[in-house]
Coordinates of N, CA and C in Angstrom, one line a residue:
M1 N 155.2 214.7 156.0 CA 154.3 215.5 157.4 C 153.5 216.8 157.0
S2 N 154.6 217.5 156.9 CA 154.1 219.0 156.4 C 153.3 219.1 156.0
D3 N 153.3 218.3 154.7 CA 151.9 218.2 153.6 C 150.7 217.6 154.1
D4 N 150.6 216.6 154.2 CA 149.4 215.9 155.3 C 148.8 217.2 156.3
R5 N 149.6 218.0 157.5 CA 148.6 219.2 157.9 C 148.6 220.2 157.2
S6 N 149.0 220.4 156.4 CA 148.9 221.5 155.7 C 147.3 221.8 155.5
W7 N 146.8 220.0 154.6 CA 145.6 219.5 154.1 C 144.5 219.3 155.3
L8 N 145.2 219.1 156.3 CA 144.4 219.2 157.4 C 143.7 220.9 157.8
R9 N 144.8 221.4 157.5 CA 144.6 223.3 157.9 C 143.3 223.9 156.9
L10 N 143.7 223.4 156.1 CA 142.6 223.3 154.7 C 141.5 223.1 154.7
F11 N 141.4 221.8 155.0 CA 139.9 220.9 154.9 C 139.2 221.7 156.6
L12 N 139.8 222.1 157.3 CA 139.7 222.5 158.8 C 138.7 223.8 159.1
A13 N 139.7 224.4 158.0 CA 139.0 225.8 157.7 C 137.8 225.8 157.3
A14 N 137.7 224.9 156.3 CA 136.6 225.0 154.9 C 135.3 223.9 155.8
L15 N 135.3 223.8 156.5 CA 134.1 223.4 157.8 C 134.0 224.5 158.7
T16 N 135.2 225.0 159.2 CA 134.5 226.7 159.8 C 133.2 226.9 159.1
R17 N 134.1 227.5 157.4 CA 132.9 228.3 157.2 C 131.9 228.0 156.8
L18 N 131.4 226.8 156.4 CA 130.4 226.0 156.2 C 129.9 225.8 157.4
A19 N 129.7 226.0 158.1 CA 128.8 225.2 159.9 C 128.1 226.6 160.3
P20 N 128.7 228.4 160.1 CA 127.3 228.5 160.8 C 126.8 228.7 159.3
A21 N 126.3 228.7 157.7 CA 125.0 227.9 156.4 C 124.5 227.0 157.2
A22 N 125.1 225.8 158.1 CA 124.4 224.9 157.5 C 123.5 225.1 159.1
Q23 N 124.3 225.6 160.6 CA 123.6 226.3 161.6 C 121.8 226.7 161.4
A24 N 122.4 227.5 160.6 CA 121.2 228.3 160.0 C 120.2 227.8 159.5
S25 N 120.9 227.0 158.4 CA 119.6 225.6 157.3 C 118.6 225.3 158.6
T26 N 119.6 224.9 159.6 CA 118.8 223.7 160.3 C 118.2 224.6 161.2
A27 N 118.3 225.9 161.9 CA 117.2 226.7 162.5 C 116.0 226.6 162.4
A28 N 116.3 226.8 160.7 CA 114.8 227.7 159.7 C 114.1 225.7 159.4
G29 N 114.4 225.1 159.4 CA 113.6 223.9 159.7 C 114.7 222.9 158.4
T30 N 114.9 223.7 157.3 CA 115.2 223.4 156.1 C 116.2 221.7 156.3
A31 N 116.9 222.2 157.1 CA 118.5 221.3 157.3 C 118.5 221.0 155.5
T32 N 118.9 221.6 154.9 CA 119.2 221.7 153.6 C 121.1 221.6 154.1
P33 N 121.7 220.6 152.8 CA 123.2 220.5 152.6 C 123.5 222.3 151.8
A34 N 125.5 221.8 151.8 CA 125.6 223.1 151.6 C 125.5 222.8 150.0
Q35 N 125.3 223.5 148.6 CA 125.6 223.1 148.4 C 126.9 223.1 147.3
P36 N 127.6 222.5 146.4 CA 128.8 223.0 146.2 C 129.0 224.0 144.9
A37 N 129.7 224.9 145.0 CA 129.8 225.9 143.9 C 130.4 225.1 142.6
I38 N 129.1 225.2 141.4 CA 129.6 224.9 139.9 C 129.8 225.9 139.5
R39 N 130.7 225.7 138.7 CA 131.4 227.0 137.5 C 131.0 226.5 136.1
I40 N 130.5 227.6 135.7 CA 129.7 227.5 133.9 C 130.9 227.7 133.4
A41 N 131.7 227.4 132.2 CA 132.6 227.5 131.1 C 131.4 228.9 130.8
P42 N 132.6 229.7 130.3 CA 132.2 231.2 129.6 C 131.5 230.7 127.9
T43 N 130.7 230.7 127.2 CA 130.2 230.2 125.9 C 131.4 231.6 125.4
L44 N 131.9 230.9 124.3 CA 133.4 230.7 123.1 C 133.1 231.9 122.1
S45 N 133.3 232.9 121.5 CA 133.0 233.3 121.0 C 133.6 232.8 119.7
R46 N 132.8 233.7 118.2 CA 133.2 232.8 117.0 C 134.1 232.8 116.9
D47 N 135.6 234.0 117.3 CA 136.3 234.9 116.4 C 137.0 233.6 117.2
A48 N 137.0 232.8 118.3 CA 137.8 231.9 119.4 C 137.2 230.2 118.2
V49 N 136.0 230.4 118.0 CA 135.8 228.7 117.2 C 137.2 228.7 116.0
L50 N 137.0 229.4 115.6 CA 137.6 230.0 114.2 C 138.6 229.5 114.4
A51 N 139.3 230.9 115.4 CA 140.5 230.1 115.8 C 141.1 229.4 116.1
A52 N 140.4 228.3 117.0 CA 140.1 226.9 116.9 C 140.5 226.2 116.3
H53 N 139.8 226.3 114.6 CA 139.7 225.1 113.6 C 140.8 225.8 112.4
L54 N 140.8 227.2 112.1 CA 142.2 227.1 111.6 C 143.1 227.6 111.8
T55 N 143.5 225.8 112.8 CA 145.5 226.7 112.9 C 146.4 226.7 112.1
P56 N 147.4 227.0 112.9 CA 148.8 226.4 111.9 C 148.9 225.0 111.2
T57 N 148.6 224.2 112.3 CA 148.7 222.4 111.9 C 147.2 222.4 111.0
L58 N 146.4 223.3 110.7 CA 145.2 222.1 109.6 C 146.7 223.1 108.4
L59 N 146.8 224.6 109.2 CA 147.1 225.2 107.4 C 148.6 224.4 106.9
Q60 N 149.3 223.9 107.9 CA 150.7 222.1 107.7 C 149.8 221.6 106.6
S61 N 149.5 220.6 107.4 CA 148.6 219.7 106.9 C 148.2 219.6 105.5
L62 N 148.2 220.4 105.4 CA 147.2 221.2 103.6 C 148.0 221.4 102.4
G63 N 149.5 221.5 103.3 CA 150.4 221.7 102.5 C 151.4 223.9 101.6
A64 N 149.8 224.0 102.5 CA 150.0 225.4 102.5 C 151.8 226.4 102.6
R65 N 152.0 227.9 102.3 CA 153.2 227.9 101.8 C 152.7 228.7 103.6
D66 N 153.4 229.0 104.4 CA 153.9 229.7 105.4 C 152.4 229.8 106.3
P67 N 152.2 228.7 107.1 CA 151.1 228.0 107.6 C 151.2 229.1 109.2
D68 N 151.9 229.3 110.3 CA 151.9 230.2 110.7 C 151.4 231.6 110.6
L69 N 152.1 232.2 109.8 CA 151.9 233.8 109.4 C 150.8 233.7 108.1
W70 N 149.5 232.9 107.4 CA 148.3 232.6 107.6 C 147.5 232.6 108.1
A71 N 147.2 231.9 108.8 CA 146.2 231.2 109.8 C 145.4 231.9 110.8
A72 N 146.1 232.9 111.3 CA 145.5 234.2 111.4 C 144.1 235.4 110.7
S73 N 145.1 235.2 109.2 CA 144.6 236.5 108.8 C 143.3 235.7 108.3
I74 N 143.3 234.5 107.7 CA 142.4 233.5 106.9 C 141.1 233.4 108.4
A75 N 140.8 233.1 109.3 CA 140.4 233.2 110.4 C 139.7 234.4 110.8
R76 N 140.4 235.4 110.6 CA 139.5 236.6 110.8 C 139.2 236.8 109.5
A77 N 139.3 236.8 108.4 CA 138.1 236.7 107.3 C 137.3 235.9 107.1
C78 N 137.6 235.3 107.3 CA 136.4 234.0 107.3 C 135.0 234.5 108.0
G79 N 136.0 234.6 109.5 CA 134.5 235.2 110.7 C 133.9 236.5 109.7
A80 N 134.2 237.5 109.2 CA 133.3 238.3 108.6 C 132.5 238.1 108.0
R81 N 133.1 236.6 106.8 CA 131.8 236.9 105.6 C 131.5 235.6 106.0
G82 N 130.9 235.2 107.7 CA 129.9 234.0 107.6 C 130.7 232.8 107.2
I83 N 131.9 232.1 106.9 CA 132.9 231.5 107.0 C 133.3 230.5 108.1
D84 N 132.2 230.1 108.9 CA 132.2 229.6 110.3 C 131.6 228.2 110.5
T85 N 131.6 227.6 110.1 CA 131.0 226.1 110.1 C 132.7 225.1 109.0
P86 N 132.6 223.5 110.2 CA 133.9 223.0 110.0 C 133.5 222.7 108.2
L87 N 132.2 222.6 107.8 CA 131.9 222.4 106.2 C 132.7 223.4 105.5
R88 N 131.9 224.4 105.8 CA 132.7 225.9 105.0 C 133.9 226.0 105.4
I89 N 134.6 226.0 106.0 CA 135.9 226.2 106.1 C 136.5 225.1 105.1
A90 N 136.4 224.1 105.6 CA 137.0 223.0 104.5 C 136.5 223.1 103.2
A91 N 135.8 223.9 102.7 CA 135.5 223.9 101.2 C 136.3 225.1 100.9
F92 N 136.0 226.3 101.6 CA 136.5 227.0 101.3 C 138.1 227.2 101.2
L93 N 139.0 226.8 102.3 CA 140.2 226.0 102.5 C 140.8 225.6 100.6
A94 N 139.6 224.6 100.6 CA 139.7 223.4 99.9 C 140.2 224.4 98.2
N95 N 139.6 225.4 98.1 CA 139.5 225.9 96.7 C 140.7 227.4 96.8
I96 N 140.8 227.7 97.8 CA 141.8 228.9 98.0 C 142.4 227.8 97.7
L97 N 143.3 227.6 98.1 CA 144.7 226.3 97.8 C 145.0 225.9 96.6
V98 N 143.9 225.3 95.7 CA 144.8 225.7 94.5 C 144.6 227.4 94.1
E99 N 143.4 227.7 94.1 CA 143.8 229.2 93.3 C 145.2 229.5 93.4
S100 N 145.6 229.7 94.4 CA 147.0 230.3 95.2 C 148.0 229.9 94.6
G101 N 147.8 228.7 94.2 CA 149.1 227.5 94.3 C 149.8 227.4 95.8
Q102 N 148.5 226.8 96.4 CA 149.3 227.0 98.0 C 149.6 227.8 98.9
F103 N 148.7 228.9 98.8 CA 149.2 230.3 99.4 C 150.9 231.1 98.7
R104 N 150.9 230.1 97.2 CA 152.1 230.7 96.6 C 152.3 231.9 95.7
S105 N 150.9 232.3 95.2 CA 150.5 233.2 94.0 C 149.3 234.3 94.7
L106 N 150.2 235.6 94.9 CA 148.8 236.3 95.3 C 148.2 237.3 93.6
V107 N 149.3 236.9 93.3 CA 149.0 238.2 91.3 C 149.3 237.2 90.9
E108 N 148.0 237.7 89.6 CA 148.1 236.8 88.4 C 149.4 236.6 87.9
S109 N 149.7 235.7 87.2 CA 151.0 235.6 85.9 C 150.2 235.8 85.0
L110 N 150.8 236.4 83.9 CA 150.4 236.5 82.5 C 151.9 236.3 81.7
D111 N 152.1 235.4 82.3 CA 153.7 234.4 81.4 C 153.0 233.5 80.6
Y112 N 152.7 234.2 79.6 CA 151.8 233.0 78.5 C 153.0 232.8 77.1
K113 N 152.9 231.7 76.7 CA 153.1 231.7 75.6 C 152.6 231.7 74.5
P114 N 152.7 232.3 73.5 CA 152.0 232.9 72.2 C 150.9 231.8 71.6
Q115 N 151.3 230.2 72.2 CA 150.1 229.6 71.8 C 149.4 229.5 73.2
A116 N 149.8 229.8 73.8 CA 148.7 229.8 75.2 C 147.9 230.5 74.7
L117 N 148.4 231.8 74.9 CA 147.0 233.1 73.9 C 146.0 232.8 73.8
L118 N 146.3 231.8 72.8 CA 145.5 231.9 71.5 C 144.5 230.9 72.2
R119 N 144.8 229.9 73.2 CA 144.3 229.4 73.9 C 143.8 229.4 74.3
Q120 N 143.5 230.0 75.5 CA 143.8 231.3 76.4 C 141.9 231.8 76.0
W121 N 142.7 232.8 75.4 CA 141.4 234.0 74.6 C 141.8 234.4 73.3
P122 N 141.1 233.3 72.3 CA 141.0 233.2 70.8 C 140.4 234.3 70.8
A123 N 139.4 234.7 71.1 CA 138.2 236.3 70.7 C 139.2 237.3 70.3
R124 N 140.1 237.4 71.5 CA 140.5 238.6 72.5 C 142.3 238.3 71.3
F125 N 142.8 237.8 71.1 CA 144.6 237.4 70.7 C 144.3 237.5 69.3
T126 N 144.8 237.8 68.3 CA 145.2 237.5 66.9 C 147.1 236.8 67.3
P127 N 146.9 236.0 66.0 CA 148.1 235.4 65.6 C 149.4 236.4 65.9
D128 N 148.8 237.3 65.2 CA 150.4 238.5 65.4 C 150.6 238.8 66.8
A129 N 149.2 239.2 66.9 CA 149.4 240.2 68.6 C 149.9 239.0 69.9
A130 N 149.6 237.2 69.7 CA 150.6 236.8 70.6 C 151.6 236.5 70.4
Q131 N 152.3 236.3 69.1 CA 153.6 236.7 68.6 C 154.2 237.4 69.5
R132 N 153.9 238.2 69.0 CA 154.4 239.8 69.2 C 154.3 240.0 71.2
L133 N 153.8 239.5 71.6 CA 153.2 239.6 73.5 C 153.9 238.5 74.1
G134 N 153.5 237.8 73.4 CA 153.6 236.1 74.4 C 155.1 236.4 74.7
R135 N 155.5 235.1 75.4 CA 156.6 234.9 75.9 C 157.2 234.0 75.0
T136 N 158.9 233.9 73.8 CA 159.1 233.0 72.9 C 160.7 232.7 73.5
A137 N 161.4 232.5 72.5 CA 162.8 232.7 72.9 C 163.8 234.1 72.8
A138 N 162.9 234.7 71.7 CA 163.7 236.3 71.4 C 163.7 236.6 72.6
H139 N 162.0 237.3 73.2 CA 162.2 237.9 74.2 C 160.9 237.5 75.3
P140 N 160.9 238.2 76.5 CA 160.0 237.6 77.7 C 158.6 237.7 77.2
A141 N 157.5 237.3 77.8 CA 156.0 238.2 78.1 C 156.1 239.6 78.0
D142 N 155.6 240.2 77.1 CA 154.6 241.8 78.1 C 153.5 241.7 78.1
Q143 N 153.7 241.2 79.9 CA 152.1 240.8 80.2 C 151.5 241.8 80.9
R144 N 152.2 243.5 80.7 CA 151.1 243.9 80.6 C 150.3 244.1 79.5
G145 N 150.5 244.3 78.3 CA 150.3 244.0 77.1 C 149.3 243.3 76.8
I146 N 150.0 242.2 77.6 CA 148.6 240.9 77.9 C 147.7 241.2 78.6
A147 N 147.6 241.8 79.7 CA 146.4 242.2 80.8 C 145.2 243.1 79.9
E148 N 146.0 244.0 78.8 CA 145.2 244.9 78.4 C 144.7 244.2 77.3
I149 N 144.8 244.0 76.5 CA 144.5 242.9 75.6 C 142.8 242.5 76.0
A150 N 143.4 241.2 77.5 CA 142.9 240.3 77.9 C 141.8 240.4 78.6
Y151 N 141.9 241.5 79.3 CA 140.9 242.3 80.1 C 140.2 243.8 79.6
G152 N 140.7 244.3 78.9 CA 140.8 245.3 78.4 C 138.6 245.8 77.8
G153 N 138.1 246.7 78.7 CA 137.3 246.9 78.2 C 135.7 246.0 78.5
R154 N 136.1 245.3 78.8 CA 135.3 244.0 79.9 C 135.5 244.1 81.6
M155 N 134.9 243.9 82.5 CA 134.4 243.5 83.6 C 134.6 245.6 84.8
G156 N 134.4 246.3 84.3 CA 134.8 247.3 84.3 C 135.5 248.4 83.7
N157 N 136.5 247.0 83.4 CA 137.8 248.3 83.4 C 137.7 248.9 81.8
G158 N 138.6 249.8 81.7 CA 138.4 250.9 80.5 C 138.8 250.2 79.2
P159 N 138.8 250.7 77.7 CA 139.4 249.7 76.8 C 140.8 249.5 77.1
S160 N 141.1 249.1 75.7 CA 142.9 248.1 76.0 C 143.2 249.3 76.1
G161 N 144.6 249.6 76.7 CA 145.3 250.9 76.5 C 145.1 251.7 77.7
S162 N 143.9 251.7 78.9 CA 144.0 252.1 79.5 C 143.9 252.0 80.5
G163 N 145.0 250.9 80.5 CA 146.4 251.1 81.9 C 145.1 249.5 82.8
D164 N 143.5 249.7 82.6 CA 143.1 249.2 83.8 C 143.0 247.3 84.2
G165 N 143.1 246.9 82.8 CA 143.4 245.9 82.7 C 144.8 245.2 83.4
W166 N 146.0 245.9 83.5 CA 146.4 246.1 84.1 C 147.2 246.4 85.8
T167 N 146.3 247.5 85.8 CA 145.7 247.4 87.2 C 144.9 246.6 87.6
F168 N 144.1 245.8 87.2 CA 143.0 245.2 87.9 C 143.6 243.7 87.7
R169 N 144.1 243.1 87.0 CA 144.5 242.0 87.3 C 144.3 241.1 88.6
G170 N 144.4 240.2 88.4 CA 144.3 238.7 89.5 C 144.5 239.4 91.0
R171 N 144.2 239.3 92.1 CA 144.8 239.4 93.1 C 144.4 239.2 93.6
G172 N 144.7 238.5 95.3 CA 144.4 237.8 96.3 C 144.2 236.3 96.2
L173 N 143.6 235.7 97.3 CA 144.1 233.9 96.9 C 143.3 233.6 95.9
I174 N 142.0 234.2 95.7 CA 140.8 233.6 94.7 C 140.6 235.4 93.9
Q175 N 141.4 235.0 92.7 CA 141.9 236.2 92.5 C 140.8 237.0 91.8
L176 N 141.1 238.1 92.8 CA 139.8 239.3 92.0 C 140.3 239.6 90.7
T177 N 139.2 240.5 89.7 CA 139.9 240.6 88.6 C 138.8 241.7 88.1
G178 N 139.2 242.6 88.1 CA 138.9 243.7 87.3 C 138.4 244.7 87.7
R179 N 138.0 246.3 87.7 CA 137.4 247.2 87.8 C 135.8 246.9 88.4
E180 N 135.4 246.7 88.3 CA 133.8 246.1 88.8 C 134.4 245.8 90.5
S181 N 134.9 244.3 90.3 CA 135.4 244.0 91.6 C 135.9 244.6 92.5
Y182 N 136.8 245.1 92.0 CA 137.9 245.7 92.8 C 137.1 247.3 94.2
T183 N 136.3 247.4 92.9 CA 135.4 248.4 93.3 C 134.3 248.5 94.3
K184 N 134.0 246.9 94.1 CA 132.9 246.3 95.1 C 133.8 246.1 96.2
L185 N 134.8 245.3 96.1 CA 135.0 245.3 97.4 C 135.6 246.1 98.5
A186 N 136.5 247.5 97.6 CA 136.9 248.4 98.0 C 135.4 249.3 98.9
N187 N 134.4 249.1 98.0 CA 133.3 250.2 98.9 C 132.9 249.0 100.4
A188 N 133.0 248.2 100.3 CA 132.5 247.5 101.6 C 133.5 247.6 102.7
I189 N 134.7 246.9 102.3 CA 135.5 247.2 103.3 C 136.0 249.2 103.5
G190 N 135.4 250.2 102.9 CA 135.4 251.0 103.1 C 137.3 252.0 102.7
M191 N 137.2 251.3 101.7 CA 139.3 251.5 101.8 C 138.9 252.5 100.0
P192 N 140.0 253.5 99.4 CA 139.6 253.9 98.3 C 140.8 252.7 97.5
L193 N 140.2 253.3 96.1 CA 139.7 251.5 94.9 C 141.4 252.5 95.1
S194 N 142.3 252.9 94.4 CA 143.9 253.0 94.3 C 144.7 252.5 95.6
A195 N 143.9 252.2 96.7 CA 145.0 251.4 97.7 C 144.9 250.2 97.2
L196 N 143.6 249.2 96.7 CA 143.4 248.2 96.9 C 144.0 247.5 96.5
P197 N 144.9 247.6 94.9 CA 145.7 246.9 95.1 C 146.8 246.3 95.2
A198 N 147.5 247.3 96.6 CA 148.6 246.9 97.1 C 148.2 246.3 98.5
H199 N 147.5 246.6 98.4 CA 146.0 246.0 99.9 C 145.9 244.2 99.9
L200 N 146.0 243.7 98.2 CA 145.1 242.5 97.8 C 146.6 242.0 98.1
E201 N 147.7 242.6 98.0 CA 149.4 241.6 97.8 C 149.5 241.0 99.3
T202 N 149.0 242.1 99.9 CA 149.0 241.4 101.5 C 147.9 239.5 102.1
R203 N 148.6 239.8 103.3 CA 147.4 238.2 103.9 C 146.6 239.1 104.4
D204 N 145.6 239.7 104.7 CA 145.5 240.2 105.3 C 144.2 240.7 103.9
G205 N 145.0 240.7 103.1 CA 144.0 241.9 102.1 C 143.8 240.2 101.4
A206 N 144.5 239.7 100.9 CA 144.8 238.5 99.7 C 143.3 238.0 100.6
A207 N 143.5 237.4 101.8 CA 142.2 236.7 102.8 C 140.9 237.4 102.2
D208 N 140.8 238.6 103.0 CA 139.6 238.5 102.7 C 139.1 239.7 101.8
S209 N 139.7 239.2 100.6 CA 139.0 238.9 99.0 C 138.8 238.2 99.1
A210 N 139.0 236.6 99.2 CA 138.8 235.3 99.0 C 137.4 235.1 99.4
A211 N 137.4 235.4 101.1 CA 136.4 234.9 101.5 C 135.3 236.5 100.8
F212 N 135.2 237.6 100.6 CA 134.5 238.6 100.1 C 133.9 237.9 98.7
Y213 N 134.2 237.4 98.2 CA 134.5 236.5 96.8 C 133.3 235.5 97.1
W214 N 133.7 234.7 97.8 CA 132.3 233.5 98.5 C 131.4 233.9 98.9
A215 N 131.2 234.3 99.5 CA 129.9 235.3 100.2 C 129.2 235.7 99.2
T216 N 130.4 236.8 98.3 CA 128.4 237.0 97.0 C 128.7 236.4 96.2
R217 N 129.1 236.1 96.4 CA 129.0 234.2 95.6 C 128.4 233.4 95.7
H218 N 127.6 233.1 96.6 CA 126.7 232.4 97.3 C 127.2 231.2 97.3
C219 N 128.5 230.7 98.3 CA 129.4 229.7 98.1 C 128.7 228.6 99.2
N220 N 128.4 229.7 100.5 CA 128.4 228.5 101.7 C 127.4 227.9 101.5
P221 N 125.7 227.9 100.5 CA 125.1 226.8 100.4 C 125.7 226.1 99.8
P222 N 126.0 225.9 98.9 CA 126.4 224.5 98.2 C 127.6 223.6 99.5
A223 N 128.2 224.6 100.2 CA 129.5 223.9 101.6 C 128.2 223.3 102.7
D224 N 127.4 224.1 102.6 CA 126.9 223.1 103.7 C 125.9 222.5 103.5
R225 N 125.9 221.4 102.1 CA 125.1 220.5 101.5 C 126.4 219.4 101.1
R226 N 127.6 219.8 101.6 CA 129.0 219.3 100.4 C 129.0 218.7 99.7
D227 N 128.6 220.0 98.6 CA 128.9 220.0 97.3 C 129.9 220.6 96.8
I228 N 131.5 219.7 96.7 CA 132.2 220.9 96.8 C 132.5 220.8 95.1
V229 N 132.0 220.2 94.3 CA 132.0 220.2 92.4 C 130.9 221.5 92.7
A230 N 129.2 222.1 93.4 CA 129.0 223.4 92.8 C 129.5 224.5 93.7
C231 N 130.6 224.2 94.5 CA 131.6 224.9 94.9 C 132.7 225.3 93.7
R232 N 133.3 224.4 93.3 CA 134.4 224.8 92.2 C 133.8 225.4 91.0
R233 N 132.8 225.2 90.8 CA 132.1 226.1 89.8 C 131.6 227.2 89.6
I234 N 131.3 227.7 90.8 CA 131.3 229.2 91.5 C 132.4 229.3 91.1
V235 N 133.6 228.9 91.9 CA 134.8 230.0 92.0 C 135.9 229.9 90.7
N236 N 135.4 229.2 89.6 CA 136.5 228.6 88.8 C 135.1 229.1 87.3
G237 N 134.3 228.9 87.6 CA 133.9 228.7 86.4 C 133.5 227.8 85.5
G238 N 134.3 227.0 85.9 CA 133.9 225.2 85.3 C 134.8 224.4 86.7
E239 N 135.6 223.2 86.3 CA 135.6 222.6 87.0 C 137.3 221.9 87.0
I240 N 138.6 222.9 86.6 CA 139.4 223.1 86.3 C 139.9 223.1 87.8
G241 N 140.9 221.7 88.1 CA 141.4 221.7 89.4 C 140.4 221.2 90.4
L242 N 139.3 220.6 89.7 CA 138.5 219.4 90.6 C 139.2 218.8 91.9
P243 N 140.1 218.2 90.7 CA 140.8 216.7 91.4 C 141.6 216.9 92.9
E244 N 141.7 218.3 92.5 CA 143.0 218.4 93.8 C 142.1 219.0 94.4
V245 N 141.2 219.8 94.0 CA 140.4 220.8 95.3 C 139.1 219.4 96.2
R246 N 139.2 218.6 94.9 CA 138.7 217.4 96.1 C 140.0 217.1 97.2
R247 N 141.0 216.6 97.2 CA 141.6 216.2 97.6 C 142.2 217.0 99.1
F248 N 142.1 218.2 99.1 CA 142.2 219.2 100.0 C 141.1 219.4 100.5
Y249 N 140.0 219.0 99.8 CA 138.7 219.0 100.7 C 139.0 217.8 101.6
A250 N 138.5 216.7 101.5 CA 139.0 215.3 101.9 C 139.9 215.8 103.1
T251 N 141.4 215.8 103.5 CA 142.3 215.9 104.4 C 141.5 217.1 105.0
A252 N 141.0 218.3 104.5 CA 140.1 218.8 105.4 C 139.2 218.6 106.7
C253 N 138.2 218.3 105.9 CA 137.4 217.4 106.6 C 138.0 216.2 107.1
A254 N 138.9 215.5 107.7 CA 139.5 214.9 108.2 C 139.9 215.2 108.9
A255 N 140.5 216.3 108.9 CA 141.6 217.2 110.4 C 140.6 218.1 111.5
L256 N 138.8 218.0 110.4 CA 138.6 219.3 111.1 C 136.9 218.2 111.5
A257 N 137.2 216.9 111.3 CA 137.2 215.8 112.3 C 135.5 215.7 111.4
I258 N 134.9 216.0 110.6 CA 133.8 216.1 109.3 C 133.6 214.9 109.5
G259 N 132.4 214.7 110.4 CA 132.0 212.6 109.5 C 131.4 212.5 108.3

């Protein structure tokens, strides 16, 4: 009974507040009934929309490592680089998942056997160099030496032996490689070049470098057209990993309700 009385008191109080307005309206000859207040929900910011799409649950469904830790970093990076629609997000995620082994590898491994070195860089390794630097039963791979030969004298790097090949080896969710690419990103984010390698091994740095690569290589237009093959060719330089990219893309599209 007390609940009924409380409701009645509130109802009568509301009528009392409305009465003066109704009387004034009637006196003016308009007799317009009081209108209920309409509350309009505020427009969500782009960051809020991205956070709603790029959730730990989505990343977990894609098999990403540590989804709870990665979601915010990826959402921030996507927001900064215009990867801000479901189609763009799906294509971006599909590629970075393949490139990083589902967020398990942020630094390029150069742990190659001699035969693999000759297949990967036939113009840069002699059989003798491949045998000396590659991983064999007798010794581990000399990854620093491999990087110097593989990347020395190109991509803005100094010659083999300068240290640039090793310093600017691939890092991030889409592995940024070479002094030239590192310098562009360092300038874009206002960071000293010397500090960038360590930054790229953090979640924020790895995500932002991947989003920077995606945006500066103009991957959004093919993503908007749902051309996942074109996106893959831009990221990979070919179609290596395309079946896995397609699988992740389909899962992401379903999770993001893309018809």
